[in-house]
């Protein structure tokens, strides 16, 4: 299950959170080939006064995006395309489209945490790839 954690400052409104979550989900599906129904986006916003860069509060919109995906499920090129597109989308939404070229998004970082075998329902991806089990069963294979 791909999990994206977006931390941003300054605070946004609920409609912006929906737009960001929808766009990041679309990019995860389109560029990384992940399933929409299991893609989770968590948005954690901070007041600008709580985000410091070089010891000073952030003065412009700032974001940190972390995505956890299972190791070996995407190429370096796919991950690079995702990071580039995610940055462009954050730039567009947080800095406002037309002015984005002149007013860059503040310090931004994307990190792909690669789990060797992510899991769901208490079973890692490894056994599911080897021997799929039915959700109705009481226990996963070998369990």
PDB file of C-alpha atoms in Angstrom:
ATOM      1  CA  UNK A   1       0.000   0.000   0.000  1.00  0.00           C
ATOM      2  CA  UNK A   2       1.665   3.242  -1.079  1.00  0.00           C
ATOM      3  CA  UNK A   3       1.577   5.806   1.695  1.00  0.00           C
ATOM      4  CA  UNK A   4       2.315   9.469   1.043  1.00  0.00           C
ATOM      5  CA  UNK A   5       2.934  11.897   3.889  1.00  0.00           C
ATOM      6  CA  UNK A   6       2.851  15.562   2.940  1.00  0.00           C
ATOM      7  CA  UNK A   7       3.940  18.119   5.502  1.00  0.00           C
ATOM      8  CA  UNK A   8       3.437  21.725   4.556  1.00  0.00           C
ATOM      9  CA  UNK A   9       3.444  25.259   5.822  1.00  0.00           C
ATOM     10  CA  UNK A  10       1.579  27.541   6.046  1.00  0.00           C
ATOM     11  CA  UNK A  11      -1.823  26.156   7.028  1.00  0.00           C
ATOM     12  CA  UNK A  12      -4.218  25.515   4.135  1.00  0.00           C
ATOM     13  CA  UNK A  13      -7.995  25.050   3.897  1.00  0.00           C
ATOM     14  CA  UNK A  14      -9.925  21.734   3.671  1.00  0.00           C
ATOM     15  CA  UNK A  15     -10.587  22.157  -0.071  1.00  0.00           C
ATOM     16  CA  UNK A  16      -6.853  22.560  -0.722  1.00  0.00           C
ATOM     17  CA  UNK A  17      -6.177  19.355   1.261  1.00  0.00           C
ATOM     18  CA  UNK A  18      -8.687  17.481  -0.936  1.00  0.00           C
ATOM     19  CA  UNK A  19      -7.081  18.876  -4.089  1.00  0.00           C
ATOM     20  CA  UNK A  20      -3.571  17.959  -2.931  1.00  0.00           C
ATOM     21  CA  UNK A  21      -4.597  14.442  -1.881  1.00  0.00           C
ATOM     22  CA  UNK A  22      -6.414  13.881  -5.167  1.00  0.00           C
ATOM     23  CA  UNK A  23      -3.519  15.129  -7.283  1.00  0.00           C
ATOM     24  CA  UNK A  24      -0.918  13.098  -5.374  1.00  0.00           C
ATOM     25  CA  UNK A  25      -3.086   9.994  -5.645  1.00  0.00           C
ATOM     26  CA  UNK A  26      -3.479  10.548  -9.405  1.00  0.00           C
ATOM     27  CA  UNK A  27       0.293  10.880  -9.823  1.00  0.00           C
ATOM     28  CA  UNK A  28       0.908   7.728  -7.781  1.00  0.00           C
ATOM     29  CA  UNK A  29      -1.533   5.772  -9.957  1.00  0.00           C
ATOM     30  CA  UNK A  30      -0.450   7.267 -13.295  1.00  0.00           C
ATOM     31  CA  UNK A  31       3.327   7.398 -12.853  1.00  0.00           C
ATOM     32  CA  UNK A  32       4.054   4.588 -10.397  1.00  0.00           C
ATOM     33  CA  UNK A  33       1.294   2.207 -11.459  1.00  0.00           C
ATOM     34  CA  UNK A  34      -0.112   1.847  -7.940  1.00  0.00           C
ATOM     35  CA  UNK A  35      -3.732   0.955  -7.198  1.00  0.00           C
ATOM     36  CA  UNK A  36      -5.927   3.922  -6.317  1.00  0.00           C
ATOM     37  CA  UNK A  37      -7.968   2.012  -3.744  1.00  0.00           C
ATOM     38  CA  UNK A  38      -4.971   1.294  -1.516  1.00  0.00           C
ATOM     39  CA  UNK A  39      -3.076   4.586  -1.918  1.00  0.00           C
ATOM     40  CA  UNK A  40      -3.120   6.612   1.312  1.00  0.00           C
ATOM     41  CA  UNK A  41      -2.283  10.321   1.555  1.00  0.00           C
ATOM     42  CA  UNK A  42      -1.715  11.908   4.967  1.00  0.00           C
ATOM     43  CA  UNK A  43      -1.458  15.696   5.090  1.00  0.00           C
ATOM     44  CA  UNK A  44       0.113  17.322   8.116  1.00  0.00           C
ATOM     45  CA  UNK A  45       0.181  21.089   8.068  1.00  0.00           C
ATOM     46  CA  UNK A  46       2.148  23.386  10.292  1.00  0.00           C
ATOM     47  CA  UNK A  47       1.925  27.078  11.021  1.00  0.00           C
ATOM     48  CA  UNK A  48       4.831  28.793   9.268  1.00  0.00           C
ATOM     49  CA  UNK A  49       6.202  29.816  12.677  1.00  0.00           C
ATOM     50  CA  UNK A  50       6.797  26.106  13.462  1.00  0.00           C
ATOM     51  CA  UNK A  51       8.798  25.385  10.271  1.00  0.00           C
ATOM     52  CA  UNK A  52      12.334  26.729  10.400  1.00  0.00           C
ATOM     53  CA  UNK A  53      14.973  26.796   7.701  1.00  0.00           C
ATOM     54  CA  UNK A  54      18.452  27.912   8.635  1.00  0.00           C
ATOM     55  CA  UNK A  55      17.157  28.814  12.080  1.00  0.00           C
ATOM     56  CA  UNK A  56      14.505  31.223  10.793  1.00  0.00           C
ATOM     57  CA  UNK A  57      10.761  30.653  10.250  1.00  0.00           C
ATOM     58  CA  UNK A  58       9.796  29.725   6.684  1.00  0.00           C
ATOM     59  CA  UNK A  59       8.753  32.839   4.786  1.00  0.00           C
ATOM     60  CA  UNK A  60       7.119  31.131   1.790  1.00  0.00           C
ATOM     61  CA  UNK A  61       5.118  27.940   1.239  1.00  0.00           C
ATOM     62  CA  UNK A  62       7.274  24.958   2.120  1.00  0.00           C
ATOM     63  CA  UNK A  63       6.655  21.218   1.730  1.00  0.00           C
ATOM     64  CA  UNK A  64       8.114  17.840   2.611  1.00  0.00           C
ATOM     65  CA  UNK A  65       6.747  14.814   0.743  1.00  0.00           C
ATOM     66  CA  UNK A  66       7.590  11.280   1.777  1.00  0.00           C
ATOM     67  CA  UNK A  67       6.290   8.257  -0.097  1.00  0.00           C
ATOM     68  CA  UNK A  68       6.613   4.675   1.070  1.00  0.00           C
ATOM     69  CA  UNK A  69       6.506   2.066  -1.665  1.00  0.00           C
ATOM     70  CA  UNK A  70       7.673  -1.535  -1.791  1.00  0.00           C
ATOM     71  CA  UNK A  71      11.284  -1.894  -2.881  1.00  0.00           C
ATOM     72  CA  UNK A  72      11.750  -3.139  -6.426  1.00  0.00           C
ATOM     73  CA  UNK A  73       8.282  -2.209  -7.673  1.00  0.00           C
ATOM     74  CA  UNK A  74       9.370   0.899  -9.614  1.00  0.00           C
ATOM     75  CA  UNK A  75      12.345   1.907 -11.737  1.00  0.00           C
ATOM     76  CA  UNK A  76      14.566   4.879 -10.934  1.00  0.00           C
ATOM     77  CA  UNK A  77      13.087   6.633 -13.983  1.00  0.00           C
ATOM     78  CA  UNK A  78       9.520   6.132 -12.716  1.00  0.00           C
ATOM     79  CA  UNK A  79      10.450   7.455  -9.284  1.00  0.00           C
ATOM     80  CA  UNK A  80      12.257  10.445 -10.804  1.00  0.00           C
ATOM     81  CA  UNK A  81       9.232  11.237 -13.000  1.00  0.00           C
ATOM     82  CA  UNK A  82       6.964  11.026  -9.943  1.00  0.00           C
ATOM     83  CA  UNK A  83       9.171  13.380  -7.906  1.00  0.00           C
ATOM     84  CA  UNK A  84       9.340  15.887 -10.766  1.00  0.00           C
ATOM     85  CA  UNK A  85       5.567  15.801 -11.320  1.00  0.00           C
ATOM     86  CA  UNK A  86       4.810  15.975  -7.579  1.00  0.00           C
ATOM     87  CA  UNK A  87       7.033  19.037  -7.229  1.00  0.00           C
ATOM     88  CA  UNK A  88       5.327  20.713 -10.187  1.00  0.00           C
ATOM     89  CA  UNK A  89       1.895  19.985  -8.684  1.00  0.00           C
ATOM     90  CA  UNK A  90       2.866  21.328  -5.263  1.00  0.00           C
ATOM     91  CA  UNK A  91       4.354  24.374  -6.951  1.00  0.00           C
ATOM     92  CA  UNK A  92       1.136  24.926  -8.896  1.00  0.00           C
ATOM     93  CA  UNK A  93      -1.202  24.490  -5.941  1.00  0.00           C
ATOM     94  CA  UNK A  94       0.796  26.229  -3.222  1.00  0.00           C
ATOM     95  CA  UNK A  95       2.256  29.099  -5.217  1.00  0.00           C
ATOM     96  CA  UNK A  96      -0.577  29.734  -7.644  1.00  0.00           C
ATOM     97  CA  UNK A  97      -0.101  28.652 -11.239  1.00  0.00           C
ATOM     98  CA  UNK A  98       0.996  31.606 -13.406  1.00  0.00           C
ATOM     99  CA  UNK A  99       3.336  33.171 -10.856  1.00  0.00           C
ATOM    100  CA  UNK A 100       4.974  29.849 -10.062  1.00  0.00           C
ATOM    101  CA  UNK A 101       7.888  30.440 -12.429  1.00  0.00           C
ATOM    102  CA  UNK A 102       8.823  33.642 -10.617  1.00  0.00           C
ATOM    103  CA  UNK A 103       7.882  32.654  -7.073  1.00  0.00           C
ATOM    104  CA  UNK A 104       9.388  29.257  -6.386  1.00  0.00           C
ATOM    105  CA  UNK A 105       8.118  26.907  -3.730  1.00  0.00           C
ATOM    106  CA  UNK A 106      10.321  27.147  -0.661  1.00  0.00           C
ATOM    107  CA  UNK A 107      12.739  24.401   0.323  1.00  0.00           C
ATOM    108  CA  UNK A 108      11.131  21.145  -0.752  1.00  0.00           C
ATOM    109  CA  UNK A 109      12.203  17.587  -0.241  1.00  0.00           C
ATOM    110  CA  UNK A 110      10.881  14.285  -1.546  1.00  0.00           C
ATOM    111  CA  UNK A 111      11.957  11.013  -0.026  1.00  0.00           C
ATOM    112  CA  UNK A 112      11.013   7.521  -1.160  1.00  0.00           C
ATOM    113  CA  UNK A 113      11.151   5.098   1.742  1.00  0.00           C
ATOM    114  CA  UNK A 114      11.444   1.662   0.259  1.00  0.00           C
ATOM    115  CA  UNK A 115      10.002  -1.124   2.345  1.00  0.00           C
ATOM    116  CA  UNK A 116      11.469  -4.510   1.426  1.00  0.00           C
ATOM    117  CA  UNK A 117       8.054  -6.110   1.743  1.00  0.00           C
ATOM    118  CA  UNK A 118       5.150  -3.893   2.676  1.00  0.00           C
ATOM    119  CA  UNK A 119       2.107  -5.575   4.104  1.00  0.00           C
ATOM    120  CA  UNK A 120      -1.620  -5.480   4.488  1.00  0.00           C
ATOM    121  CA  UNK A 121      -3.933  -7.545   6.649  1.00  0.00           C
ATOM    122  CA  UNK A 122      -0.910  -8.771   8.582  1.00  0.00           C
ATOM    123  CA  UNK A 123       0.754 -10.386   5.553  1.00  0.00           C
ATOM    124  CA  UNK A 124       3.821  -9.019   3.789  1.00  0.00           C
ATOM    125  CA  UNK A 125       3.882  -8.505   0.034  1.00  0.00           C
ATOM    126  CA  UNK A 126       6.380 -11.349  -0.446  1.00  0.00           C
ATOM    127  CA  UNK A 127       4.037 -14.222   0.443  1.00  0.00           C
ATOM    128  CA  UNK A 128       1.162 -12.554  -1.409  1.00  0.00           C
ATOM    129  CA  UNK A 129       3.259 -12.497  -4.590  1.00  0.00           C
ATOM    130  CA  UNK A 130       4.267 -16.123  -4.139  1.00  0.00           C
ATOM    131  CA  UNK A 131       0.936 -17.586  -3.012  1.00  0.00           C
ATOM    132  CA  UNK A 132      -2.041 -15.248  -3.074  1.00  0.00           C
ATOM    133  CA  UNK A 133      -4.540 -15.986  -0.352  1.00  0.00           C
ATOM    134  CA  UNK A 134      -8.212 -15.217  -0.187  1.00  0.00           C
ATOM    135  CA  UNK A 135      -9.325 -12.512   2.208  1.00  0.00           C
ATOM    136  CA  UNK A 136     -12.080 -14.807   3.532  1.00  0.00           C
ATOM    137  CA  UNK A 137      -9.557 -17.315   4.870  1.00  0.00           C
ATOM    138  CA  UNK A 138      -8.889 -17.298   8.591  1.00  0.00           C
ATOM    139  CA  UNK A 139      -5.131 -17.160   8.196  1.00  0.00           C
ATOM    140  CA  UNK A 140      -2.633 -16.284   5.479  1.00  0.00           C
ATOM    141  CA  UNK A 141      -0.535 -19.030   3.871  1.00  0.00           C
ATOM    142  CA  UNK A 142       1.806 -20.590   6.378  1.00  0.00           C
ATOM    143  CA  UNK A 143      -0.129 -19.028   9.243  1.00  0.00           C
TER     144      UNK A 143
END
